[in-house]
Short mmCIF file of C-alpha atoms and ligand atoms in Angstrom, two decimals:
data_model
loop_
_atom_site.label_atom_id
_atom_site.label_comp_id
_atom_site.label_asym_id
_atom_site.label_seq_id
_atom_site.Cartn_x
_atom_site.Cartn_y
_atom_site.Cartn_z
CA MET A 563 128.97 38.54 162.10
CA THR A 564 131.53 36.83 159.47
CA LEU A 565 134.76 39.45 160.48
CA ASP A 566 135.79 39.43 163.59
CA LEU A 567 139.13 42.50 163.57
CA HIS A 568 139.98 41.93 167.13
CA ALA A 569 140.38 38.01 166.82
CA ASP A 570 144.11 36.65 166.55
CA PRO A 571 145.17 37.89 162.69
CA ILE A 572 145.41 33.88 161.83
CA ASP A 573 141.76 33.63 161.68
CA LEU A 574 140.82 37.29 160.21
CA THR A 575 142.68 35.71 157.77
CA ALA A 576 141.43 32.84 156.53
CA ALA A 577 138.02 34.46 157.35
CA LEU A 578 138.64 36.35 154.65
CA VAL A 579 140.62 33.48 152.73
CA ASP A 580 137.37 31.89 152.50
CA ILE A 581 135.58 34.88 150.88
CA PRO A 582 136.36 33.79 148.10
CA SER A 583 137.53 37.77 145.65
CA VAL A 584 138.87 36.91 142.04
CA SER A 585 140.10 40.25 140.69
CA GLU A 586 136.44 42.29 139.67
CA ASP A 587 134.35 39.67 141.81
CA GLU A 588 134.91 41.44 145.10
CA SER A 589 131.96 43.18 145.47
CA ARG A 590 131.20 40.10 148.14
CA ILE A 591 134.34 40.45 150.09
CA ALA A 592 134.11 44.48 150.14
CA ASP A 593 130.95 44.54 151.53
CA GLU A 594 132.06 42.42 154.47
CA VAL A 595 136.01 44.55 155.15
CA GLU A 596 133.29 48.35 154.41
CA GLN A 597 130.58 46.28 157.46
CA ALA A 598 133.75 45.28 159.79
CA LEU A 599 134.77 48.02 160.22
CA ARG A 600 131.75 50.51 160.90
CA ALA A 601 130.89 48.10 163.02
CA GLN A 602 134.47 47.79 164.41
CA THR A 603 136.71 50.22 164.50
CA ALA A 604 136.25 54.01 166.25
CA GLY A 605 137.15 57.60 164.74
CA PHE A 606 137.32 56.37 161.15
CA GLU A 607 135.73 58.22 158.53
CA ILE A 608 134.57 55.76 155.80
CA ILE A 609 133.90 55.70 152.34
CA ARG A 610 133.25 53.01 149.27
CA SER A 611 135.18 53.52 146.55
CA GLY A 612 134.09 50.88 143.33
CA ASN A 613 134.87 47.38 145.20
CA ALA A 614 137.59 49.72 147.48
CA VAL A 615 136.90 50.39 150.67
CA LEU A 616 138.96 53.05 152.21
CA ALA A 617 139.46 54.62 156.24
CA ARG A 618 140.66 57.66 157.71
CA THR A 619 141.55 58.91 160.88
CA ASN A 620 141.62 62.41 161.63
CA ARG A 621 143.24 63.07 165.34
CA GLY A 622 145.78 65.15 164.37
CA LEU A 623 148.70 63.33 164.95
CA GLY A 624 151.05 65.06 162.96
CA SER A 625 152.00 62.26 160.40
CA ARG A 626 150.49 60.12 158.38
CA VAL A 627 150.85 56.36 157.64
CA MET A 628 148.76 54.39 154.61
CA LEU A 629 148.36 51.17 154.99
CA ALA A 630 146.95 49.81 151.40
CA GLY A 631 146.00 45.95 150.25
CA HIS A 632 144.57 44.60 147.50
CA LEU A 633 140.79 43.01 148.35
CA ASP A 634 141.43 40.45 145.00
CA THR A 635 142.89 37.36 144.23
CA VAL A 636 144.44 35.26 141.08
CA PRO A 637 141.44 32.86 140.19
CA ILE A 638 140.94 29.90 142.53
CA ALA A 639 143.42 27.04 142.43
CA ASP A 640 141.41 23.73 144.42
CA ASN A 641 142.73 25.93 147.51
CA VAL A 642 139.59 27.79 148.69
CA PRO A 643 138.49 28.00 151.63
CA SER A 644 141.56 27.74 153.77
CA ARG A 645 143.39 25.13 155.48
CA ARG A 646 145.68 24.97 158.42
CA GLU A 647 147.75 22.16 159.19
CA HIS A 648 150.75 21.35 161.58
CA ASP A 649 154.23 20.42 159.77
CA SER A 650 157.02 19.20 160.77
CA ALA A 651 159.40 21.00 158.90
CA GLU A 652 157.84 24.19 158.70
CA GLY A 653 155.47 24.48 162.04
CA ASP A 654 152.33 25.54 161.92
CA ILE A 655 150.92 26.85 158.25
CA LEU A 656 147.91 28.54 156.47
CA HIS A 657 147.34 27.98 153.52
CA GLY A 658 144.58 28.98 150.79
CA CYS A 659 144.39 31.51 147.26
CA GLY A 660 145.71 34.96 149.03
CA THR A 661 147.21 33.52 152.62
CA VAL A 662 150.12 35.19 150.89
CA ASP A 663 148.90 37.47 148.10
CA MET A 664 148.19 38.65 150.05
CA LYS A 665 144.88 38.81 152.78
CA SER A 666 147.05 38.36 155.29
CA GLY A 667 148.62 41.48 155.05
CA ASP A 668 145.07 43.02 154.92
CA ALA A 669 143.65 41.04 158.07
CA VAL A 670 147.34 42.46 159.60
CA PHE A 671 145.85 45.91 158.65
CA LEU A 672 142.07 45.51 159.89
CA HIS A 673 142.92 44.22 163.45
CA LEU A 674 145.84 46.60 164.03
CA ALA A 675 142.89 49.70 162.68
CA ALA A 676 140.37 47.86 165.49
CA THR A 677 142.40 47.12 168.07
CA ILE A 678 145.84 50.76 168.28
CA ASP A 679 143.93 52.70 171.29
CA ASN A 680 146.62 54.78 171.73
CA PRO A 681 147.88 55.74 168.22
CA ALA A 682 151.50 57.44 166.95
CA HIS A 683 150.41 58.44 163.16
CA ASP A 684 147.16 59.52 161.87
CA LEU A 685 145.61 56.71 159.63
CA THR A 686 144.84 55.93 156.36
CA LEU A 687 143.70 52.07 155.17
CA VAL A 688 143.67 51.53 151.98
CA PHE A 689 141.51 48.06 150.41
CA TYR A 690 141.53 48.40 146.63
CA ASP A 691 140.04 46.21 143.75
CA CYS A 692 141.61 44.83 140.06
CA GLU A 693 145.67 44.29 141.59
CA GLU A 694 146.62 41.39 139.79
CA ILE A 695 144.36 41.96 136.30
CA ALA A 696 145.87 44.36 133.85
CA ALA A 697 146.74 47.61 135.05
CA ALA A 698 144.73 50.03 133.48
CA ARG A 699 141.60 48.29 135.74
CA ASN A 700 144.30 48.93 139.36
CA GLY A 701 142.03 50.21 141.99
CA LEU A 702 144.52 51.90 142.78
CA GLY A 703 144.91 54.06 139.51
CA ARG A 704 141.24 54.61 140.22
CA ILE A 705 141.10 56.46 143.67
CA GLU A 706 144.43 58.29 142.14
CA ARG A 707 142.31 59.92 139.65
CA GLU A 708 139.25 60.10 141.99
CA LEU A 709 140.26 60.50 145.11
CA PRO A 710 143.79 62.08 144.97
CA GLU A 711 142.77 63.96 148.59
CA TRP A 712 142.84 59.88 149.72
CA LEU A 713 146.74 58.98 148.76
CA ASP A 714 148.14 61.86 151.23
CA ALA A 715 150.42 60.27 153.92
CA ASP A 716 154.19 60.17 155.07
CA VAL A 717 154.75 56.92 154.53
CA ALA A 718 152.72 54.62 152.97
CA ILE A 719 152.85 50.66 153.44
CA LEU A 720 151.73 48.05 150.61
CA GLY A 721 151.65 44.59 152.57
CA GLU A 722 153.05 41.95 149.88
CA PRO A 723 154.77 39.24 150.72
CA SER A 724 158.34 40.09 151.17
CA GLY A 725 158.75 37.45 153.83
CA GLY A 726 159.80 39.42 156.91
CA PHE A 727 162.36 42.07 154.89
CA ILE A 728 161.05 46.01 155.25
CA GLU A 729 161.15 45.67 150.51
CA ALA A 730 161.84 50.01 149.79
CA GLY A 731 161.53 51.16 145.94
CA CYS A 732 161.55 49.95 142.59
CA GLN A 733 164.72 49.65 139.70
CA GLY A 734 162.87 51.85 136.21
CA THR A 735 163.06 49.50 132.84
CA LEU A 736 163.14 50.26 129.58
CA ARG A 737 163.06 49.04 125.76
CA VAL A 738 165.16 49.80 123.49
CA ARG A 739 165.49 48.19 119.50
CA LEU A 740 168.51 49.31 117.68
CA THR A 741 167.99 47.93 113.89
CA ALA A 742 170.81 47.71 111.32
CA SER A 743 170.49 48.12 107.47
CA GLY A 744 172.74 47.50 104.37
CA THR A 745 172.59 46.05 101.41
CA ARG A 746 170.19 42.61 99.85
CA ALA A 747 171.82 40.48 97.26
CA HIS A 748 172.17 36.61 96.70
CA SER A 749 174.68 34.74 99.01
CA ALA A 750 176.31 33.27 96.52
CA ARG A 751 176.69 36.31 95.22
CA SER A 752 177.59 37.73 98.73
CA TRP A 753 180.19 41.07 97.74
CA LEU A 754 177.78 42.50 95.78
CA GLY A 755 175.92 42.76 99.52
CA ASP A 756 176.07 43.81 102.74
CA ASN A 757 175.10 42.18 106.02
CA ALA A 758 172.65 43.62 108.08
CA ILE A 759 172.63 41.04 111.04
CA HIS A 760 176.64 41.30 111.23
CA LYS A 761 176.44 44.84 111.86
CA PHE A 762 175.51 43.33 115.42
CA GLY A 763 177.98 41.83 115.84
CA ALA A 764 179.80 44.88 118.00
CA ALA A 765 177.08 45.73 119.95
CA LEU A 766 176.38 42.29 121.42
CA ASN A 767 180.05 41.92 122.22
CA ARG A 768 179.70 45.17 124.09
CA LEU A 769 176.68 43.63 125.68
CA ALA A 770 178.24 40.26 126.58
CA ALA A 771 181.46 42.91 128.47
CA TYR A 772 179.22 45.11 129.88
CA ARG A 773 179.95 45.42 133.95
CA ALA A 774 176.31 46.21 135.39
CA ARG A 775 177.02 48.79 138.45
CA THR A 776 175.90 47.40 141.98
CA VAL A 777 174.60 50.60 143.73
CA ASP A 778 173.79 51.33 147.08
CA ILE A 779 171.29 54.09 148.29
CA ASP A 780 169.77 54.84 151.37
CA GLY A 781 171.25 51.16 152.62
CA CYS A 782 169.85 49.49 149.91
CA GLU A 783 170.97 47.09 147.41
CA TYR A 784 170.46 47.84 143.12
CA ARG A 785 171.63 45.70 140.66
CA GLU A 786 171.62 47.18 137.34
CA GLY A 787 171.69 44.17 134.28
CA LEU A 788 171.45 45.53 130.62
CA GLN A 789 170.34 42.62 128.08
CA ALA A 790 169.18 41.83 124.32
CA VAL A 791 165.89 40.23 124.85
CA ARG A 792 165.35 39.87 121.35
CA ILE A 793 166.96 39.31 118.09
CA SER A 794 165.61 39.11 114.41
CA GLY A 795 166.04 39.52 110.95
CA GLY A 796 166.81 37.43 107.58
CA VAL A 797 164.92 36.94 104.36
CA ALA A 798 165.72 34.02 103.21
CA GLY A 799 168.41 30.73 103.80
CA ASN A 800 170.24 32.24 100.34
CA VAL A 801 169.70 36.12 100.77
CA VAL A 802 172.12 38.57 102.74
CA PRO A 803 170.05 40.20 104.44
CA ASP A 804 169.29 44.43 104.32
CA ALA A 805 167.42 44.39 108.00
CA ALA A 806 167.75 43.36 111.40
CA GLU A 807 166.54 44.27 115.57
CA LEU A 808 168.06 43.75 118.18
CA ASP A 809 165.57 44.51 121.56
CA VAL A 810 168.20 45.92 124.79
CA ASN A 811 166.45 45.67 128.15
CA PHE A 812 168.52 48.43 130.68
CA ARG A 813 167.24 47.34 134.44
CA PHE A 814 168.84 50.32 136.08
CA ALA A 815 167.87 51.63 139.78
CA PRO A 816 166.41 55.03 140.57
CA ASP A 817 169.17 56.85 141.06
CA ARG A 818 168.38 57.31 137.55
CA SER A 819 165.90 58.66 135.60
CA VAL A 820 164.58 57.37 132.71
CA ASP A 821 166.34 60.28 130.29
CA GLU A 822 169.32 59.28 131.96
CA ALA A 823 169.37 56.10 131.14
CA VAL A 824 168.55 56.38 127.86
CA GLU A 825 171.36 58.53 127.48
CA HIS A 826 173.66 55.22 129.34
CA VAL A 827 172.52 53.23 126.91
CA ARG A 828 173.48 55.57 124.06
CA GLU A 829 176.77 55.93 124.92
CA VAL A 830 176.88 51.79 125.12
CA VAL A 831 176.24 51.55 121.44
CA GLN A 832 177.91 54.34 120.32
CA GLY A 833 179.91 54.80 117.10
CA LEU A 834 178.40 51.32 115.79
CA ASP A 835 176.24 53.27 113.08
CA LEU A 836 172.78 51.62 114.89
CA GLY A 837 169.24 52.96 114.65
CA PHE A 838 168.24 53.79 118.53
CA GLU A 839 164.50 54.30 119.18
CA VAL A 840 162.94 53.79 122.69
CA THR A 841 160.14 51.05 122.31
CA ASP A 842 159.11 51.17 126.73
CA SER A 843 160.14 52.86 129.53
CA SER A 844 158.57 52.95 133.21
CA PRO A 845 161.32 54.67 135.88
CA GLY A 846 162.18 53.67 139.01
CA ALA A 847 161.54 54.94 142.33
CA LEU A 848 163.86 56.06 145.06
CA PRO A 849 163.22 53.87 148.42
CA GLY A 850 163.03 57.11 150.94
CA LEU A 851 164.06 55.46 153.59
CA ASN A 852 165.66 58.57 155.36
CA ARG A 853 162.82 60.57 155.93
CA PRO A 854 161.54 60.40 159.84
CA ALA A 855 158.51 58.17 159.45
CA ALA A 856 160.04 55.29 157.05
CA ALA A 857 163.54 55.35 159.32
CA ALA A 858 161.13 54.73 162.14
CA LEU A 859 159.38 51.76 160.30
CA ILE A 860 163.10 50.47 159.52
CA GLU A 861 164.18 50.19 162.80
CA ALA A 862 161.02 49.07 164.60
CA ALA A 863 161.55 45.81 161.87
CA GLY A 864 164.60 45.43 163.62
CA GLY A 865 167.00 46.83 160.27
CA GLN A 866 165.68 44.13 158.07
CA PHE A 867 165.17 46.48 154.79
CA ARG A 868 165.99 45.22 150.64
CA ALA A 869 165.58 46.53 147.81
CA LYS A 870 162.63 45.31 145.68
CA TYR A 871 163.55 44.21 141.74
CA GLY A 872 160.38 44.84 139.81
CA TRP A 873 158.20 47.43 139.43
CA THR A 874 154.90 47.16 142.32
CA ASP A 875 152.53 49.61 143.50
CA VAL A 876 155.19 50.94 145.53
CA SER A 877 156.10 52.99 142.29
CA ARG A 878 152.70 54.07 142.49
CA PHE A 879 153.56 56.32 145.28
CA SER A 880 156.78 57.15 145.15
CA ALA A 881 155.70 59.01 141.87
CA LEU A 882 153.31 61.37 144.52
CA GLY A 883 156.79 61.81 146.62
CA ILE A 884 155.69 59.29 149.51
CA PRO A 885 157.95 56.67 150.42
CA ALA A 886 156.39 53.69 150.67
CA VAL A 887 157.45 49.65 151.19
CA ASN A 888 156.19 46.22 150.93
CA TYR A 889 156.21 44.91 154.15
CA GLY A 890 153.94 41.49 154.73
CA PRO A 891 153.76 38.10 155.60
CA GLY A 892 155.15 35.32 153.71
CA ASP A 893 157.24 34.06 150.75
CA PRO A 894 156.77 36.29 147.44
CA ASN A 895 157.48 33.44 145.86
CA LEU A 896 154.94 31.22 146.82
CA ALA A 897 152.11 33.55 145.22
CA HIS A 898 149.96 32.10 142.72
CA LYS A 899 150.88 29.08 142.38
CA ARG A 900 148.85 26.50 143.93
CA ASP A 901 150.04 25.26 147.16
CA GLU A 902 149.77 28.95 148.21
CA ARG A 903 150.70 28.81 152.04
CA VAL A 904 152.23 30.87 154.68
CA PRO A 905 153.95 30.51 158.42
CA VAL A 906 151.10 31.32 160.86
CA GLU A 907 154.46 33.20 162.84
CA GLN A 908 155.12 35.25 160.15
CA ILE A 909 151.76 36.55 160.42
CA THR A 910 152.04 37.50 164.38
CA HIS A 911 155.78 38.49 163.79
CA VAL A 912 153.80 41.45 161.80
CA THR A 913 151.53 42.55 163.66
CA GLN A 914 154.26 42.68 166.07
CA VAL A 915 156.22 45.01 164.12
CA LEU A 916 153.48 47.06 163.18
CA ARG A 917 152.36 47.61 165.77
CA SER A 918 155.02 48.55 167.78
CA TYR A 919 155.73 51.21 164.87
CA LEU A 920 152.18 52.72 165.02
CA SER A 921 151.94 53.13 168.47
CA ALA A 922 152.59 55.17 170.57
CA GLY A 923 155.43 54.67 173.29
ZN1 ZN B 1493 150.05 41.28 145.30
#
């Protein structure tokens, strides 16, 4: 037996790390996870979708919690098999590719599926493929298209590394291209021209002086940001330029829709006679922590929660109307690094918090 789901989740993490599973090469780990779930859990309906494994109980418990984790890792960097050692500063440490992102989270979920015998909620487990590569290949996206009935839950927990905090919601992002136009002329006779680059002076001043909001939503603090991220223009060293472009990126709190974010950026540059084009946008996700199933999770974690920055698969669930959080062992800053490692005590802690949340009192 390769994967012993009843073993300590620290040992189970090590066993998962020792099955290499770089994106698009997850068939072996998916086989092992599927076999272990079939042989070592009771009361789960289990299906396979490509290299994803899905399992759920149907006990009629009145609420459903989804535990989701990706099985793939980034390419291995001489850091498989796993290695455990004692560090005098950091304590007991498990090293290896996936110890943080995110086989420790997977191990916790697999262990709980096999060992909780008085569940408070029905459970759905989703172990999926191809999270670390282009979004179009993402296994969770495929499940959403092909098996949407499996993604129904009152709250979804993604076991991504979150340093022991529950990370909720995420910010939206918007890119706008501002364009300026003028009249080209020889710079020796500049009075005949109209300089397009100079027209960004006022826009840059406004952006530099912009005071971004900090918003509190359900107790999570979101800090917005509006930044010029790219500027281009110019013809030659002796020409007054007749065209220039300025790209602006707005990271906005999830209490604004994409349309409201666009409107806000428009207001910031109002009256400047610049072209305005939206080039890219993704909505934010509200944390939804006021819903009962999510609130109980926060309580189980001792109130340790914070806003998630950036865009993750949490947003996928939020788009489906399911409150979703990241909660898993490990420091997210160590993900994808050659010296990826997790203090084993964090694996134990996350297991304890989720065991108490998922068990009936
Ligand atoms: Zn990950």
